[in-house]
CSV table of C-alpha atoms in Angstrom, one decimal:
chain,number,residue,atom,x,y,z
A,1,MET,CA,3.2,-16.7,-12.2
A,2,LYS,CA,3.6,-15.9,-8.2
A,3,ILE,CA,1.6,-13.0,-7.1
A,4,GLY,CA,2.0,-11.5,-3.7
A,5,ILE,CA,-0.6,-9.8,-2.0
A,6,ILE,CA,-0.3,-7.1,0.7
A,7,ILE,CA,-3.4,-6.0,2.7
A,8,ALA,CA,-2.5,-2.5,4.5
A,9,ARG,CA,-4.1,0.9,5.6
A,10,PHE,CA,-0.9,3.0,5.1
A,11,GLN,CA,-2.6,5.8,6.9
A,12,THR,CA,0.8,7.8,7.4
A,13,PRO,CA,1.8,10.8,5.2
A,14,TYR,CA,4.5,8.9,3.7
A,15,LEU,CA,5.8,5.3,3.4
A,16,HIS,CA,8.0,4.8,6.5
A,17,GLU,CA,10.8,2.2,6.3
A,18,GLY,CA,8.7,-0.6,7.4
A,19,HIS,CA,6.3,-0.2,4.6
A,20,VAL,CA,9.3,0.0,2.0
A,21,SER,CA,10.6,-3.0,3.4
A,22,LEU,CA,7.6,-5.0,3.3
A,23,ILE,CA,6.9,-4.2,-0.3
A,24,ARG,CA,10.4,-4.8,-1.5
A,25,HIS,CA,10.3,-8.2,0.6
A,26,VAL,CA,7.1,-9.2,-1.1
A,27,LYS,CA,8.6,-8.0,-4.7
A,28,LYS,CA,11.8,-10.0,-4.5
A,29,ARG,CA,9.4,-13.3,-3.8
A,30,ASN,CA,7.0,-12.8,-6.4
A,31,ASN,CA,6.6,-11.9,-10.1
A,32,LYS,CA,3.8,-9.5,-9.2
A,33,VAL,CA,2.6,-7.4,-6.3
A,34,VAL,CA,-0.8,-6.2,-5.5
A,35,VAL,CA,-1.7,-3.9,-2.7
A,36,PHE,CA,-5.1,-3.8,-1.3
A,37,LEU,CA,-5.7,-0.6,0.7
A,38,GLY,CA,-8.2,-0.8,3.7
A,39,SER,CA,-11.0,1.8,3.7
A,40,CYS,CA,-13.0,3.2,6.4
A,41,GLU,CA,-16.8,3.6,5.8
A,42,THR,CA,-16.7,6.9,7.8
A,43,LYS,CA,-15.4,10.2,6.5
A,44,LEU,CA,-11.7,11.1,7.1
A,45,THR,CA,-11.0,11.1,10.7
A,46,ILE,CA,-7.8,11.4,13.2
A,47,ASN,CA,-7.3,7.5,12.9
A,48,ASN,CA,-8.1,7.5,9.2
A,49,PRO,CA,-6.6,11.0,7.7
A,50,LEU,CA,-6.0,9.9,4.2
A,51,ASP,CA,-8.4,9.1,1.5
A,52,TYR,CA,-7.9,6.2,-1.0
A,53,GLU,CA,-6.5,8.3,-3.8
A,54,SER,CA,-3.8,9.9,-1.5
A,55,ARG,CA,-2.9,6.6,-0.2
A,56,LYS,CA,-2.7,5.1,-3.8
A,57,ALA,CA,-0.6,7.9,-5.1
A,58,MET,CA,1.8,7.5,-2.3
A,59,VAL,CA,2.3,3.8,-2.8
A,60,LEU,CA,2.6,4.2,-6.7
A,61,GLY,CA,5.0,7.1,-6.5
A,62,ALA,CA,7.5,4.9,-4.6
A,63,PHE,CA,6.5,1.7,-6.4
A,64,PRO,CA,4.9,2.4,-9.8
A,65,GLU,CA,5.0,-1.2,-10.8
A,66,VAL,CA,2.7,-2.6,-8.4
A,67,ASP,CA,-1.2,-2.8,-8.5
A,68,VAL,CA,-3.1,-0.9,-5.9
A,69,HIS,CA,-6.7,-1.4,-5.3
C-alpha cells in the first residue's frame, strides 16, 4: 500500500485551488492520504487565524476519505 503524506498549514478560510490540486495529485498516486497540519504554539494570531479543529473540518469537508492529524 502506498501512503501519500502532505504536511501543510492550511491557514486560509477555505481550501483554494492550489490546496485542492495538491490533495488530488497525491490521491491519484497513492492508496491512502495522510495530511499533517502544522500547529503554532501560541494562541491564534493574524498569521495563524485558524485552530486545528477548524482546519481539520475544512479538509475533511472536501476530502472525507483522507486522514488528518
